[in-house]
mmCIF file of C-alpha atoms in Angstrom:
data_model
loop_
_atom_site.group_PDB
_atom_site.id
_atom_site.type_symbol
_atom_site.label_atom_id
_atom_site.label_comp_id
_atom_site.label_asym_id
_atom_site.label_seq_id
_atom_site.Cartn_x
_atom_site.Cartn_y
_atom_site.Cartn_z
ATOM 1 C CA UNK O 1 36.326 6.551 -35.204
ATOM 2 C CA UNK O 2 33.554 4.037 -34.455
ATOM 3 C CA UNK O 3 30.103 5.137 -33.334
ATOM 4 C CA UNK O 4 29.954 5.112 -29.533
ATOM 5 C CA UNK O 5 33.615 6.124 -29.122
ATOM 6 C CA UNK O 6 34.197 9.731 -28.109
ATOM 7 C CA UNK O 7 37.739 10.501 -27.055
ATOM 8 C CA UNK O 8 38.782 12.981 -24.400
ATOM 9 C CA UNK O 9 40.022 15.438 -27.015
ATOM 10 C CA UNK O 10 36.513 15.953 -28.397
ATOM 11 C CA UNK O 11 35.029 16.215 -24.897
ATOM 12 C CA UNK O 12 37.623 18.806 -23.898
ATOM 13 C CA UNK O 13 36.959 20.734 -27.104
ATOM 14 C CA UNK O 14 33.245 20.870 -26.392
ATOM 15 C CA UNK O 15 33.762 21.774 -22.732
ATOM 16 C CA UNK O 16 36.135 24.635 -23.536
ATOM 17 C CA UNK O 17 33.805 26.009 -26.182
ATOM 18 C CA UNK O 18 30.819 25.985 -23.780
ATOM 19 C CA UNK O 19 32.771 27.581 -20.925
ATOM 20 C CA UNK O 20 34.202 30.229 -23.236
ATOM 21 C CA UNK O 21 30.699 31.110 -24.405
ATOM 22 C CA UNK O 22 29.461 31.312 -20.825
ATOM 23 C CA UNK O 23 32.249 33.770 -20.032
ATOM 24 C CA UNK O 24 31.054 36.060 -22.830
ATOM 25 C CA UNK O 25 27.361 36.151 -21.904
ATOM 26 C CA UNK O 26 25.182 36.694 -18.873
ATOM 27 C CA UNK O 27 25.638 33.550 -16.810
ATOM 28 C CA UNK O 28 22.461 34.353 -14.861
ATOM 29 C CA UNK O 29 20.609 32.532 -17.650
ATOM 30 C CA UNK O 30 22.251 29.267 -16.552
ATOM 31 C CA UNK O 31 22.135 27.352 -13.295
ATOM 32 C CA UNK O 32 25.393 27.028 -11.387
ATOM 33 C CA UNK O 33 24.844 23.289 -10.883
ATOM 34 C CA UNK O 34 24.650 22.784 -14.645
ATOM 35 C CA UNK O 35 27.771 24.868 -15.202
ATOM 36 C CA UNK O 36 29.594 22.671 -12.696
ATOM 37 C CA UNK O 37 28.307 19.652 -14.566
ATOM 38 C CA UNK O 38 29.848 20.977 -17.783
ATOM 39 C CA UNK O 39 33.128 21.367 -15.931
ATOM 40 C CA UNK O 40 33.153 17.901 -14.385
ATOM 41 C CA UNK O 41 30.825 15.464 -16.178
ATOM 42 C CA UNK O 42 32.550 13.907 -19.190
ATOM 43 C CA UNK O 43 29.746 11.400 -19.804
ATOM 44 C CA UNK O 44 27.160 14.181 -20.170
ATOM 45 C CA UNK O 45 29.230 16.015 -22.781
ATOM 46 C CA UNK O 46 29.948 12.743 -24.549
ATOM 47 C CA UNK O 47 26.218 12.219 -25.036
ATOM 48 C CA UNK O 48 25.799 15.576 -26.812
ATOM 49 C CA UNK O 49 28.516 14.563 -29.265
ATOM 50 C CA UNK O 50 26.989 11.135 -29.867
ATOM 51 C CA UNK O 51 23.516 12.625 -30.262
ATOM 52 C CA UNK O 52 24.735 14.640 -33.263
ATOM 53 C CA UNK O 53 27.068 11.970 -34.620
ATOM 54 C CA UNK O 54 30.265 13.976 -34.013
ATOM 55 C CA UNK O 55 28.961 17.212 -35.507
ATOM 56 C CA UNK O 56 30.692 19.435 -32.945
ATOM 57 C CA UNK O 57 28.846 22.615 -33.916
ATOM 58 C CA UNK O 58 25.485 20.887 -33.537
ATOM 59 C CA UNK O 59 26.564 19.340 -30.221
ATOM 60 C CA UNK O 60 27.640 22.771 -28.964
ATOM 61 C CA UNK O 61 24.362 24.404 -30.015
ATOM 62 C CA UNK O 62 22.348 21.655 -28.332
ATOM 63 C CA UNK O 63 24.351 21.918 -25.118
ATOM 64 C CA UNK O 64 23.826 25.692 -24.909
ATOM 65 C CA UNK O 65 20.096 25.383 -25.590
ATOM 66 C CA UNK O 66 19.861 22.604 -23.029
ATOM 67 C CA UNK O 67 21.612 24.668 -20.356
ATOM 68 C CA UNK O 68 19.305 27.622 -20.943
ATOM 69 C CA UNK O 69 16.175 25.459 -20.943
ATOM 70 C CA UNK O 70 17.139 23.785 -17.688
ATOM 71 C CA UNK O 71 17.323 27.154 -15.944
ATOM 72 C CA UNK O 72 14.100 28.467 -17.539
ATOM 73 C CA UNK O 73 12.136 25.288 -16.780
ATOM 74 C CA UNK O 74 13.368 25.259 -13.193
ATOM 75 C CA UNK O 75 14.866 21.790 -13.278
ATOM 76 C CA UNK O 76 16.624 22.206 -9.948
ATOM 77 C CA UNK O 77 13.456 23.435 -8.260
ATOM 78 C CA UNK O 78 11.439 20.287 -9.047
ATOM 79 C CA UNK O 79 10.969 18.244 -5.900
ATOM 80 C CA UNK O 80 8.733 15.298 -5.184
ATOM 81 C CA UNK O 81 6.866 17.038 -2.361
ATOM 82 C CA UNK O 82 6.043 19.966 -4.667
ATOM 83 C CA UNK O 83 4.311 17.757 -7.235
ATOM 84 C CA UNK O 84 0.669 16.621 -7.007
ATOM 85 C CA UNK O 85 0.779 13.371 -5.074
ATOM 86 C CA UNK O 86 -2.074 11.867 -7.079
ATOM 87 C CA UNK O 87 0.303 11.672 -10.062
ATOM 88 C CA UNK O 88 2.403 9.192 -8.080
ATOM 89 C CA UNK O 89 -0.637 7.422 -6.661
ATOM 90 C CA UNK O 90 -2.315 6.974 -10.036
ATOM 91 C CA UNK O 91 0.803 5.229 -11.351
ATOM 92 C CA UNK O 92 0.223 6.698 -14.772
ATOM 93 C CA UNK O 93 3.996 6.807 -15.321
ATOM 94 C CA UNK O 94 6.740 5.078 -13.372
ATOM 95 C CA UNK O 95 10.073 3.249 -13.835
ATOM 96 C CA UNK O 96 10.154 -0.522 -13.575
ATOM 97 C CA UNK O 97 12.350 -3.348 -14.815
ATOM 98 C CA UNK O 98 14.731 -3.513 -17.777
ATOM 99 C CA UNK O 99 14.577 -4.520 -21.407
ATOM 100 C CA UNK O 100 16.789 -7.078 -23.117
ATOM 101 C CA UNK O 101 19.532 -4.488 -23.610
ATOM 102 C CA UNK O 102 19.489 -3.650 -19.886
ATOM 103 C CA UNK O 103 17.841 -0.278 -20.533
ATOM 104 C CA UNK O 104 15.682 0.925 -17.655
ATOM 105 C CA UNK O 105 11.981 0.750 -18.579
ATOM 106 C CA UNK O 106 9.626 3.666 -18.035
ATOM 107 C CA UNK O 107 5.981 2.568 -18.202
ATOM 108 C CA UNK O 108 3.420 5.143 -19.363
ATOM 109 C CA UNK O 109 -0.228 4.019 -19.212
ATOM 110 C CA UNK O 110 -1.768 6.376 -21.761
ATOM 111 C CA UNK O 111 -5.359 5.430 -20.919
ATOM 112 C CA UNK O 112 -4.885 7.015 -17.481
ATOM 113 C CA UNK O 113 -3.958 10.354 -19.058
ATOM 114 C CA UNK O 114 -6.721 12.846 -19.739
ATOM 115 C CA UNK O 115 -6.107 16.205 -21.348
ATOM 116 C CA UNK O 116 -6.399 18.970 -18.776
ATOM 117 C CA UNK O 117 -4.923 22.375 -19.612
ATOM 118 C CA UNK O 118 -4.708 23.327 -15.947
ATOM 119 C CA UNK O 119 -2.895 20.124 -14.976
ATOM 120 C CA UNK O 120 -0.572 19.965 -18.014
ATOM 121 C CA UNK O 121 2.227 22.136 -16.518
ATOM 122 C CA UNK O 122 2.385 19.914 -13.437
ATOM 123 C CA UNK O 123 2.271 16.790 -15.600
ATOM 124 C CA UNK O 124 5.233 18.088 -17.602
ATOM 125 C CA UNK O 125 7.157 18.715 -14.392
ATOM 126 C CA UNK O 126 6.196 15.236 -13.192
ATOM 127 C CA UNK O 127 7.635 13.730 -16.372
ATOM 128 C CA UNK O 128 10.833 15.783 -16.054
ATOM 129 C CA UNK O 129 11.114 14.786 -12.388
ATOM 130 C CA UNK O 130 11.337 11.138 -13.465
ATOM 131 C CA UNK O 131 13.683 11.946 -16.350
ATOM 132 C CA UNK O 132 16.088 13.665 -13.967
ATOM 133 C CA UNK O 133 15.925 10.941 -11.345
ATOM 134 C CA UNK O 134 16.375 8.086 -13.798
ATOM 135 C CA UNK O 135 19.160 9.868 -15.672
ATOM 136 C CA UNK O 136 21.007 10.319 -12.375
ATOM 137 C CA UNK O 137 20.367 6.752 -11.215
ATOM 138 C CA UNK O 138 21.326 5.249 -14.581
ATOM 139 C CA UNK O 139 24.272 7.607 -15.118
ATOM 140 C CA UNK O 140 22.898 8.605 -18.500
ATOM 141 C CA UNK O 141 22.469 5.058 -19.805
ATOM 142 C CA UNK O 142 19.600 4.925 -22.362
ATOM 143 C CA UNK O 143 16.085 4.130 -21.238
ATOM 144 C CA UNK O 144 13.186 2.394 -22.951
ATOM 145 C CA UNK O 145 9.758 3.997 -22.741
ATOM 146 C CA UNK O 146 6.703 1.764 -23.107
ATOM 147 C CA UNK O 147 3.547 3.557 -24.212
ATOM 148 C CA UNK O 148 0.813 1.224 -22.990
ATOM 149 C CA UNK O 149 -1.960 2.086 -25.467
ATOM 150 C CA UNK O 150 -4.506 -0.481 -24.325
ATOM 151 C CA UNK O 151 -8.036 0.956 -24.203
ATOM 152 C CA UNK O 152 -6.739 4.342 -25.345
ATOM 153 C CA UNK O 153 -8.911 6.769 -27.300
ATOM 154 C CA UNK O 154 -8.810 10.309 -28.628
ATOM 155 C CA UNK O 155 -9.596 11.706 -25.169
ATOM 156 C CA UNK O 156 -6.233 10.360 -23.984
ATOM 157 C CA UNK O 157 -4.198 11.908 -26.811
ATOM 158 C CA UNK O 158 -2.796 15.329 -25.941
ATOM 159 C CA UNK O 159 -0.648 16.398 -28.884
ATOM 160 C CA UNK O 160 0.876 19.280 -26.913
ATOM 161 C CA UNK O 161 2.080 16.877 -24.252
ATOM 162 C CA UNK O 162 3.327 14.424 -26.887
ATOM 163 C CA UNK O 163 5.326 17.254 -28.483
ATOM 164 C CA UNK O 164 6.816 18.089 -25.104
ATOM 165 C CA UNK O 165 7.699 14.447 -24.528
ATOM 166 C CA UNK O 166 9.466 14.271 -27.893
ATOM 167 C CA UNK O 167 11.277 17.555 -27.300
ATOM 168 C CA UNK O 168 12.868 16.214 -24.122
ATOM 169 C CA UNK O 169 14.706 13.484 -26.006
ATOM 170 C CA UNK O 170 15.265 15.581 -29.111
ATOM 171 C CA UNK O 171 16.717 18.702 -27.500
ATOM 172 C CA UNK O 172 17.416 18.294 -23.783
ATOM 173 C CA UNK O 173 18.308 14.688 -22.903
ATOM 174 C CA UNK O 174 20.897 13.653 -25.518
ATOM 175 C CA UNK O 175 21.385 9.993 -26.430
ATOM 176 C CA UNK O 176 18.969 8.978 -23.684
ATOM 177 C CA UNK O 177 16.174 7.175 -25.554
ATOM 178 C CA UNK O 178 16.887 3.551 -26.370
ATOM 179 C CA UNK O 179 13.455 2.522 -27.666
ATOM 180 C CA UNK O 180 9.940 3.871 -27.640
ATOM 181 C CA UNK O 181 7.744 0.769 -27.524
ATOM 182 C CA UNK O 182 4.110 1.412 -28.476
ATOM 183 C CA UNK O 183 2.017 -1.419 -27.080
ATOM 184 C CA UNK O 184 -1.262 -2.391 -28.781
ATOM 185 C CA UNK O 185 -2.091 0.932 -30.369
ATOM 186 C CA UNK O 186 -5.768 1.161 -31.437
ATOM 187 C CA UNK O 187 -6.154 1.545 -35.204
ATOM 188 C CA UNK O 188 -8.225 4.715 -34.750
ATOM 189 C CA UNK O 189 -5.053 6.502 -33.593
ATOM 190 C CA UNK O 190 -3.034 5.690 -36.726
ATOM 191 C CA UNK O 191 -3.582 9.189 -38.117
ATOM 192 C CA UNK O 192 -2.302 10.791 -34.921
ATOM 193 C CA UNK O 193 0.865 8.699 -35.021
ATOM 194 C CA UNK O 194 1.501 9.573 -38.648
ATOM 195 C CA UNK O 195 1.538 13.216 -37.571
ATOM 196 C CA UNK O 196 3.801 12.478 -34.608
ATOM 197 C CA UNK O 197 6.335 10.779 -36.890
ATOM 198 C CA UNK O 198 6.721 14.014 -38.872
ATOM 199 C CA UNK O 199 8.143 15.624 -35.733
ATOM 200 C CA UNK O 200 10.902 13.035 -35.481
ATOM 201 C CA UNK O 201 14.213 12.520 -37.221
ATOM 202 C CA UNK O 202 14.820 9.379 -39.259
ATOM 203 C CA UNK O 203 17.022 8.024 -36.452
ATOM 204 C CA UNK O 204 14.293 8.623 -33.887
ATOM 205 C CA UNK O 205 11.640 6.919 -36.028
ATOM 206 C CA UNK O 206 13.825 3.810 -36.124
ATOM 207 C CA UNK O 207 13.615 3.648 -32.327
ATOM 208 C CA UNK O 208 9.804 3.381 -32.338
ATOM 209 C CA UNK O 209 8.550 -0.199 -32.169
ATOM 210 C CA UNK O 210 4.854 -1.054 -32.507
ATOM 211 C CA UNK O 211 4.182 -4.295 -30.656
ATOM 212 C CA UNK O 212 1.487 -6.590 -29.295
ATOM 213 C CA UNK O 213 1.502 -9.201 -26.532
ATOM 214 C CA UNK O 214 3.632 -11.555 -28.629
ATOM 215 C CA UNK O 215 6.109 -9.213 -30.304
ATOM 216 C CA UNK O 216 6.888 -7.153 -27.190
ATOM 217 C CA UNK O 217 8.838 -10.199 -26.017
ATOM 218 C CA UNK O 218 11.356 -9.423 -28.775
ATOM 219 C CA UNK O 219 12.444 -6.435 -26.681
ATOM 220 C CA UNK O 220 11.483 -7.249 -23.081
ATOM 221 C CA UNK O 221 11.551 -10.627 -21.356
ATOM 222 C CA UNK O 222 8.403 -11.941 -19.681
ATOM 223 C CA UNK O 223 9.849 -11.568 -16.196
ATOM 224 C CA UNK O 224 9.993 -7.792 -16.740
ATOM 225 C CA UNK O 225 6.380 -7.403 -17.907
ATOM 226 C CA UNK O 226 2.933 -7.601 -16.253
ATOM 227 C CA UNK O 227 0.552 -10.432 -17.185
ATOM 228 C CA UNK O 228 -1.566 -8.029 -19.283
ATOM 229 C CA UNK O 229 1.409 -7.699 -21.617
ATOM 230 C CA UNK O 230 2.233 -11.379 -21.737
ATOM 231 C CA UNK O 231 4.579 -11.211 -18.773
ATOM 232 C CA UNK O 232 4.839 -12.786 -15.348
ATOM 233 C CA UNK O 233 5.332 -9.776 -13.061
ATOM 234 C CA UNK O 234 2.364 -8.242 -11.262
ATOM 235 C CA UNK O 235 2.864 -4.512 -11.640
ATOM 236 C CA UNK O 236 1.370 -2.166 -9.087
ATOM 237 C CA UNK O 237 -1.324 -1.001 -11.525
ATOM 238 C CA UNK O 238 -3.445 -4.117 -11.064
ATOM 239 C CA UNK O 239 -3.720 -7.382 -9.243
ATOM 240 C CA UNK O 240 -5.612 -10.176 -10.992
ATOM 241 C CA UNK O 241 -5.720 -12.412 -7.952
ATOM 242 C CA UNK O 242 -8.740 -14.703 -8.261
ATOM 243 C CA UNK O 243 -8.871 -15.074 -4.473
ATOM 244 C CA UNK O 244 -9.651 -11.380 -4.009
ATOM 245 C CA UNK O 245 -13.382 -11.331 -3.480
ATOM 246 C CA UNK O 246 -15.268 -8.121 -2.688
ATOM 247 C CA UNK O 247 -18.854 -7.031 -2.950
ATOM 248 C CA UNK O 248 -19.481 -3.859 -4.924
ATOM 249 C CA UNK O 249 -22.852 -2.286 -4.354
ATOM 250 C CA UNK O 250 -24.408 0.950 -5.596
ATOM 251 C CA UNK O 251 -26.798 3.002 -3.541
ATOM 252 C CA UNK O 252 -28.889 5.633 -5.269
ATOM 253 C CA UNK O 253 -32.099 7.598 -4.939
ATOM 254 C CA UNK O 254 -32.576 7.556 -8.703
ATOM 255 C CA UNK O 255 -33.165 4.639 -11.037
ATOM 256 C CA UNK O 256 -30.087 3.726 -13.038
ATOM 257 C CA UNK O 257 -30.174 0.971 -15.663
ATOM 258 C CA UNK O 258 -28.198 -2.009 -14.503
ATOM 259 C CA UNK O 259 -27.896 -0.933 -10.871
ATOM 260 C CA UNK O 260 -27.546 -1.762 -8.117
ATOM 261 C CA UNK O 261 -24.559 -3.909 -9.061
ATOM 262 C CA UNK O 262 -23.765 -6.453 -6.403
ATOM 263 C CA UNK O 263 -21.094 -9.107 -6.080
ATOM 264 C CA UNK O 264 -20.819 -11.396 -3.068
ATOM 265 C CA UNK O 265 -17.453 -11.987 -1.483
ATOM 266 C CA UNK O 266 -15.745 -13.490 1.519
ATOM 267 C CA UNK O 267 -13.601 -11.439 3.877
ATOM 268 C CA UNK O 268 -10.264 -12.964 4.845
ATOM 269 C CA UNK O 269 -8.260 -10.727 7.155
ATOM 270 C CA UNK O 270 -4.524 -11.182 6.867
ATOM 271 C CA UNK O 271 -4.928 -14.010 4.385
ATOM 272 C CA UNK O 272 -5.630 -16.324 7.332
ATOM 273 C CA UNK O 273 -2.161 -15.577 8.677
ATOM 274 C CA UNK O 274 -1.171 -14.114 12.016
ATOM 275 C CA UNK O 275 -1.818 -10.386 11.897
ATOM 276 C CA UNK O 276 0.808 -8.662 14.072
ATOM 277 C CA UNK O 277 -0.381 -5.244 12.924
ATOM 278 C CA UNK O 278 -3.855 -5.667 14.420
ATOM 279 C CA UNK O 279 -5.050 -3.916 11.271
ATOM 280 C CA UNK O 280 -8.715 -3.362 10.388
ATOM 281 C CA UNK O 281 -10.633 -1.979 7.438
ATOM 282 C CA UNK O 282 -14.134 -0.696 6.879
ATOM 283 C CA UNK O 283 -16.500 -1.630 5.321
ATOM 284 C CA UNK O 284 -15.776 -5.225 6.184
ATOM 285 C CA UNK O 285 -17.682 -6.948 3.378
ATOM 286 C CA UNK O 286 -18.770 -4.526 0.687
ATOM 287 C CA UNK O 287 -18.116 -1.232 -1.026
ATOM 288 C CA UNK O 288 -21.184 0.997 -1.203
ATOM 289 C CA UNK O 289 -21.068 3.415 -4.115
ATOM 290 C CA UNK O 290 -23.249 6.446 -3.455
ATOM 291 C CA UNK O 291 -24.836 8.168 -6.448
ATOM 292 C CA UNK O 292 -26.441 11.595 -6.151
ATOM 293 C CA UNK O 293 -26.509 12.519 -9.842
ATOM 294 C CA UNK O 294 -24.170 15.489 -9.470
ATOM 295 C CA UNK O 295 -20.847 13.647 -9.339
ATOM 296 C CA UNK O 296 -19.234 10.357 -10.182
ATOM 297 C CA UNK O 297 -20.218 7.360 -7.985
ATOM 298 C CA UNK O 298 -17.811 6.989 -5.085
ATOM 299 C CA UNK O 299 -17.200 4.855 -2.038
ATOM 300 C CA UNK O 300 -15.032 5.245 1.057
ATOM 301 C CA UNK O 301 -12.708 2.668 2.577
ATOM 302 C CA UNK O 302 -11.549 3.494 6.106
ATOM 303 C CA UNK O 303 -8.243 1.881 7.030
ATOM 304 C CA UNK O 304 -7.360 1.760 10.738
ATOM 305 C CA UNK O 305 -3.991 0.909 12.216
ATOM 306 C CA UNK O 306 -4.644 -0.324 15.748
ATOM 307 C CA UNK O 307 -1.039 -1.322 16.373
ATOM 308 C CA UNK O 308 1.918 0.491 17.922
ATOM 309 C CA UNK O 309 3.814 0.391 14.632
ATOM 310 C CA UNK O 310 3.411 2.400 11.440
ATOM 311 C CA UNK O 311 2.251 0.487 8.369
ATOM 312 C CA UNK O 312 2.463 1.104 4.650
ATOM 313 C CA UNK O 313 -0.587 0.172 2.600
ATOM 314 C CA UNK O 314 -1.644 -0.293 -1.001
ATOM 315 C CA UNK O 315 -5.121 -0.622 -2.451
ATOM 316 C CA UNK O 316 -5.341 -2.675 -5.651
ATOM 317 C CA UNK O 317 -8.167 -3.564 -7.979
ATOM 318 C CA UNK O 318 -8.666 -6.011 -10.812
ATOM 319 C CA UNK O 319 -10.066 -3.147 -12.952
ATOM 320 C CA UNK O 320 -7.720 -0.149 -12.479
ATOM 321 C CA UNK O 321 -9.027 1.512 -15.630
ATOM 322 C CA UNK O 322 -12.475 1.936 -14.030
ATOM 323 C CA UNK O 323 -11.563 3.574 -10.751
ATOM 324 C CA UNK O 324 -9.670 6.489 -9.267
ATOM 325 C CA UNK O 325 -8.345 5.407 -5.875
ATOM 326 C CA UNK O 326 -7.020 8.254 -3.724
ATOM 327 C CA UNK O 327 -4.751 7.626 -2.038
ATOM 328 C CA UNK O 328 -3.925 4.250 -3.553
ATOM 329 C CA UNK O 329 -0.964 3.889 -1.203
ATOM 330 C CA UNK O 330 0.509 5.582 1.821
ATOM 331 C CA UNK O 331 1.583 5.268 5.445
ATOM 332 C CA UNK O 332 -0.675 5.044 8.483
ATOM 333 C CA UNK O 333 0.849 5.940 11.825
ATOM 334 C CA UNK O 334 0.046 3.940 14.989
ATOM 335 C CA UNK O 335 -3.570 4.231 16.170
ATOM 336 C CA UNK O 336 -4.521 6.405 13.206
ATOM 337 C CA UNK O 337 -6.945 6.122 10.310
ATOM 338 C CA UNK O 338 -6.820 6.849 6.603
ATOM 339 C CA UNK O 339 -9.838 7.317 4.360
ATOM 340 C CA UNK O 340 -9.462 5.996 0.813
ATOM 341 C CA UNK O 341 -11.879 7.340 -1.789
ATOM 342 C CA UNK O 342 -12.772 4.970 -4.617
ATOM 343 C CA UNK O 343 -14.379 6.839 -7.511
ATOM 344 C CA UNK O 344 -15.946 5.179 -10.540
ATOM 345 C CA UNK O 345 -14.904 6.787 -13.826
ATOM 346 C CA UNK O 346 -17.819 8.406 -15.640
ATOM 347 C CA UNK O 347 -17.098 6.459 -18.840
ATOM 348 C CA UNK O 348 -18.083 3.147 -17.226
ATOM 349 C CA UNK O 349 -21.561 1.792 -16.568
ATOM 350 C CA UNK O 350 -22.518 0.775 -13.055
ATOM 351 C CA UNK O 351 -23.667 -2.585 -14.364
ATOM 352 C CA UNK O 352 -20.035 -3.446 -15.128
ATOM 353 C CA UNK O 353 -19.027 -3.579 -11.456
ATOM 354 C CA UNK O 354 -20.310 -7.022 -10.594
ATOM 355 C CA UNK O 355 -16.982 -8.796 -11.078
ATOM 356 C CA UNK O 356 -14.641 -6.108 -9.795
ATOM 357 C CA UNK O 357 -12.474 -6.998 -6.824
ATOM 358 C CA UNK O 358 -10.295 -5.059 -4.401
ATOM 359 C CA UNK O 359 -7.341 -5.908 -2.210
ATOM 360 C CA UNK O 360 -5.611 -4.008 0.605
ATOM 361 C CA UNK O 361 -1.971 -4.894 1.272
ATOM 362 C CA UNK O 362 0.081 -3.772 4.281
ATOM 363 C CA UNK O 363 3.602 -4.076 5.624
ATOM 364 C CA UNK O 364 5.118 -2.834 8.903
ATOM 365 C CA UNK O 365 7.613 0.032 8.795
ATOM 366 C CA UNK O 366 10.537 0.791 11.049
ATOM 367 C CA UNK O 367 10.696 4.428 9.903
ATOM 368 C CA UNK O 368 8.130 6.819 8.431
ATOM 369 C CA UNK O 369 10.409 9.633 7.260
ATOM 370 C CA UNK O 370 10.958 8.153 3.814
ATOM 371 C CA UNK O 371 10.190 9.382 0.297
ATOM 372 C CA UNK O 372 7.840 7.575 -2.074
ATOM 373 C CA UNK O 373 10.727 6.090 -4.069
ATOM 374 C CA UNK O 374 12.221 4.579 -0.909
ATOM 375 C CA UNK O 375 8.801 3.209 -0.047
ATOM 376 C CA UNK O 376 8.498 1.668 -3.531
ATOM 377 C CA UNK O 377 11.843 -0.024 -2.962
ATOM 378 C CA UNK O 378 10.636 -1.405 0.392
ATOM 379 C CA UNK O 379 7.588 -2.894 -1.313
ATOM 380 C CA UNK O 380 9.752 -4.370 -4.052
ATOM 381 C CA UNK O 381 12.200 -6.004 -1.652
ATOM 382 C CA UNK O 382 9.696 -7.280 0.930
ATOM 383 C CA UNK O 383 9.061 -11.027 0.462
ATOM 384 C CA UNK O 384 5.491 -11.877 -0.459
ATOM 385 C CA UNK O 385 5.010 -13.981 2.661
ATOM 386 C CA UNK O 386 5.766 -10.883 4.773
ATOM 387 C CA UNK O 387 3.026 -8.797 3.153
ATOM 388 C CA UNK O 388 -0.380 -8.857 4.845
ATOM 389 C CA UNK O 389 -3.327 -9.194 2.455
ATOM 390 C CA UNK O 390 -6.744 -7.936 3.497
ATOM 391 C CA UNK O 391 -9.335 -9.366 1.145
#
């Protein structure tokens, strides 16, 4: 039998063995939806068999452990509206595009991750939320995860979270990882990765590819990558549009070396196009970062929708690694306002702001009762000439 071929006899054997075991034990330890999946989903069972290269005992053990874990972790209780929305807004992790083998890509910007014991449980649930959604959408077809390691340091490496990430593919999502592409890993993290490799099987290690801007194109075409990775697609994490011109100014009662940082800009509402949304933003010409010494410098952008139609908005910056923007996207109902807080990360000097630029984008919406994934799809499918730019 060739690798990749699992006949119905083996699937039936595994299904009967699992169901027989469930009859003998307390089924309260397993979710009824997962039991139904065992009964009806041949492709899921096939993946357990492939994961263990036709070792039926190992496939059975993995399936039982997986079923128990799914109930204990609360897989079926994870919902988008129960997760911290700033995880979605930060775009630390999200699906986008496909690699050369048509595997769905999951982008993980490691520099945006900071170890926080209190937030780790929610971050794990956020990761599993995407795993579940993509597995359903892709019908179990393998995915490729890109670890974007640009500008990453020790403060971004959480070994507990890395272990959890590995465990998902090793124990609970069989035959689901196509490649793990590690993009531009800093040399100072070599020791950490040597340790991580000890947690992996030989087969899993073969799936890890360390790449740079040139070699990543061996696995992903340019039209599926952002410019920062040698591609041609502008991902939502940044917008390096040279026509975006904003003034960034710091206001402070204390003397700070290098401040105030000021950059002149021109304001172009609606990119000099007709503006059917009658949309306005404040401040009109500059961002004023207040500094009081007790917190990180921050500024407020007030977005006002003066029209009779709801609008979706996004706030982009040419330096996403420097700022926390909350919310970075959302929906504004007719004749309502939204305040966007732009916070400068403490690891950056105020003198570095002089060239930073911001852009607000908006599109009209027919409906507002949509989830964030549906909204992402609307943004993706809306032609560029239909998107209003507020610069």
